[in-house]
XYZ file of C-alpha atoms in Angstrom:
154
model
C 10.084 30.318 -2.619
C 10.046 30.510 -6.435
C 10.419 26.731 -6.769
C 7.560 26.090 -4.366
C 5.308 28.460 -6.309
C 6.290 26.714 -9.549
C 5.366 23.313 -8.126
C 2.007 24.608 -6.958
C 1.307 26.282 -10.309
C 2.118 23.135 -12.308
C 0.069 21.096 -9.866
C -3.031 23.126 -10.574
C -2.660 23.696 -14.325
C -3.697 20.449 -15.935
C -4.278 16.778 -15.560
C -2.171 16.534 -18.694
C 0.970 17.475 -16.779
C 0.497 14.563 -14.383
C 1.946 16.671 -11.589
C -0.105 17.308 -8.514
C 2.476 17.397 -5.784
C 1.918 19.695 -2.877
C 5.128 20.655 -1.123
C 6.725 17.504 -2.585
C 4.673 15.351 -0.191
C 4.293 11.751 -1.382
C 1.095 11.474 0.691
C -1.042 13.031 -2.052
C -2.458 10.779 -4.771
C -4.109 12.673 -7.616
C -6.286 10.804 -10.084
C -4.470 12.799 -12.778
C -1.210 11.071 -11.891
C -2.915 7.773 -12.743
C -4.224 8.759 -16.166
C -7.482 10.622 -15.500
C -8.251 13.172 -18.215
C -10.974 15.220 -16.512
C -12.651 16.477 -19.683
C -16.103 15.142 -18.726
C -16.146 12.902 -21.815
C -13.289 10.429 -21.377
C -13.939 7.662 -18.895
C -11.713 8.013 -15.838
C -12.857 4.988 -13.835
C -9.592 3.022 -14.138
C -7.526 6.038 -13.046
C -9.716 6.485 -9.956
C -9.236 2.834 -9.018
C -5.463 3.006 -9.516
C -5.232 6.168 -7.429
C -7.281 4.446 -4.731
C -4.982 1.406 -4.746
C -1.962 3.652 -4.255
C -3.687 5.636 -1.500
C -5.023 2.570 0.289
C -1.696 0.737 0.163
C 0.378 3.703 1.362
C 2.707 2.717 4.179
C 2.121 5.871 6.204
C -0.799 7.511 7.943
C -2.969 10.290 6.527
C -2.702 9.846 2.728
C -5.033 11.923 0.569
C -6.651 10.910 -2.712
C -7.267 14.069 -4.734
C -9.877 14.801 -7.357
C -8.476 18.159 -8.560
C -10.523 21.272 -9.184
C -11.296 22.732 -12.602
C -11.943 19.269 -14.050
C -14.963 17.050 -14.581
C -14.307 13.340 -14.288
C -16.659 10.810 -15.858
C -16.672 7.577 -13.863
C -18.751 4.435 -14.087
C -19.429 2.133 -11.163
C -16.643 2.277 -8.559
C -15.954 0.270 -5.429
C -13.145 1.544 -3.239
C -12.258 -1.454 -1.097
C -10.306 -1.935 2.083
C -8.883 -2.865 4.412
C -6.119 -0.368 3.773
C -2.560 -0.228 5.082
C -2.980 3.495 5.490
C -4.947 4.978 8.352
C -7.000 8.178 8.277
C -7.461 8.337 4.508
C -8.846 11.579 3.105
C -10.853 11.508 -0.133
C -10.701 15.132 -1.320
C -13.160 16.116 -4.055
C -12.222 19.560 -5.340
C -13.342 18.983 -8.926
C -16.449 17.338 -10.332
C -17.292 13.642 -10.500
C -20.084 12.705 -12.903
C -21.897 9.430 -13.535
C -22.728 8.527 -17.130
C -25.737 10.551 -18.256
C -27.614 7.641 -19.800
C -29.019 4.699 -17.869
C -28.013 2.580 -20.889
C -24.397 2.926 -19.738
C -25.334 0.657 -16.806
C -26.184 -2.390 -18.938
C -24.849 -5.508 -17.198
C -23.946 -3.466 -14.103
C -25.727 -3.123 -10.776
C -27.591 0.199 -11.029
C -28.193 0.305 -7.276
C -24.713 1.641 -6.533
C -22.376 4.055 -8.239
C -19.580 4.980 -5.816
C -19.078 2.611 -2.904
C -16.545 2.501 -0.086
C -16.319 -0.957 1.446
C -14.204 -2.151 4.364
C -12.411 1.168 4.813
C -11.810 2.468 8.329
C -11.061 6.079 9.218
C -12.182 7.522 5.866
C -12.717 11.269 5.668
C -14.556 12.596 2.615
C -14.097 16.308 2.042
C -15.643 18.156 -0.871
C -15.476 21.577 -2.416
C -16.528 20.067 -5.731
C -19.571 18.261 -7.038
C -20.607 14.622 -7.144
C -23.348 14.321 -9.783
C -25.113 10.975 -10.211
C -27.126 12.328 -13.179
C -30.342 11.470 -11.337
C -32.761 13.233 -13.654
C -32.165 10.641 -16.387
C -32.994 7.884 -13.900
C -36.155 9.547 -12.653
C -37.647 9.163 -16.126
C -36.743 5.465 -16.013
C -38.349 4.853 -12.637
C -40.540 1.786 -12.252
C -42.849 4.009 -10.238
C -43.766 5.809 -13.450
C -43.065 2.961 -15.889
C -44.070 -0.175 -13.986
C -44.017 -2.275 -17.155
C -40.241 -1.733 -17.518
C -37.676 -4.082 -16.045
C -33.972 -3.541 -15.445
C -32.954 -5.189 -18.737
C -34.877 -2.600 -20.776
C -32.652 0.311 -19.737
């Protein structure tokens, strides 16, 4: 019982440990295990995509991609693509996922989408955390209020 408690404690301490294993189950894919920092400043987009690749390509049913609690992950535009080998994928958001605060961060990107799931069957999104698109910054940029602006001026 002491070993199990130790694994669970290390799994919830820090992204820096790179250990988020629940009961030793290989079906859990934490973004921290793929390099996410979770400090709200460092960009974690690549780690999210790598964790997704591992989850999507899992050779068993019911894998879970984990965004751990007590962390804030800054991610730019993401597309989680399928089809996946795995069936019944769970995307578990326990922590916080934030978009860049400034619309300028979207230069040369499509601002109409931030997090997209495409071609994925049997996806279950569960959240105890927060997904924050930083909308208030965009509302000030709206063409409705600034009709003379075009996308390139962001």
